[in-house]
C-alpha cells in the first residue's frame, strides 16, 4: 500500500514540478519529504501549489470533457482545514456565488480534506444545484433523475414545493456520522427562463434551467491521494440542457410537446419531428442564456475549442486522450471534427473518478 502511494506520488511530483519549472534538486527534496510522511503516517499532504496544479491537471486529463482548452484557468479553493458540516456548507455557498459571478461563469473547484484512515467528507448531491423529482400516482413532477435523492432529502426532513423546478438542498456527511441537510438561499441560484427568438409560444412552456453545473459526487485523485469531496464546474454546453436534460424521454421529455406545438406530425418518425423539435429547443437554450448574459457555449464552438486544445497539447508534447462517445455532441456530431477522429481512452492521473453512492 505504502509502496504504491510512493510510486504514484513520485509520478505526480515529477510531472507537476517539471510543469512548474522546478529543479531536479527541488523534486528530489520534495519526494524525500513525501516518503518520510508516508512512512510515518501512511499518507502525505499536498502543498497548496501541488493541490492547485494537480486539480488543473485532472481537468486536462478528463477524457469525457470537451471543454479542456481552459484547464489552466481553473480557480482552486483549498478548504482542507474545514472540519464541520456547517463550515463546509458555507464553503459550498461561496463556491456557488463565486462560480456564478452574476452569469459570467468562472471554472472553479473547492477541495476539502483528503480521505484518510476513517476520515472522509461526502457531498451526497450529484450537483450542488439540481432539481427535485417527485413520483405521484399519475405522473412524475420535476426531474425523474432526482427521484431517489429527493426521497432521501424528504426522509431527512426537507419539504419541497412540488413544482417542476424545486432546487434540492445540500446533504453533507462528515466521516461516518449521520448526514446533515442545508438549504441553498434562493438569491444564490441563478436560473434562466427559456424563450425562443421566433416561436412566441415557447415562453408559455415555463421552462428554465440553472446557470452553473457544479459536479459534486466525484473524487479528485492527485498523486495517490483521494479527495472524496471536491465539487467543480465549468459552464454549460447548450446541448447538455437542450438535448439531454430537457429532451431525454427519461428526463423532462419535452420533445413531444414542442413538436406538437410546432404543428409537426409526432406520430411517425419519417416526419423527423424529433430532430426539428430538438433544434428549436437547443436554439431556445442558447438564445435565452445569451440574452441573460449567462456563459454558455454551442457544440460547434466547443468542438473548435477542443481542436485548439489538441493542438496546444501536441505543442507541449503531451498526448491527447479522450472518450469519443462522450466528446461527440448529441446534436449533429458528424458536423464536428471529433466525429471523424479516434482517441485513446487511456486514463491518466491526476483525474476525477466516480465513487459509489453514499445512500
Coordinates of C-alpha atoms in Angstrom, one line a residue, residues 26 53 97 99 103 169 183 220 266 276:
X26 CA 13.6 20.6 -5.6
X53 CA -1.8 22.4 -10.3
X97 CA -21.6 32.6 -5.6
X99 CA -18.6 30.5 -9.8
X103 CA -23.7 34.9 -15.1
X169 CA -30.9 21.1 -0.5
X183 CA -30.9 24.8 2.2
X220 CA -10.4 14.0 -7.2
X266 CA -45.3 13.4 -34.0
X276 CA -36.8 19.6 -35.7

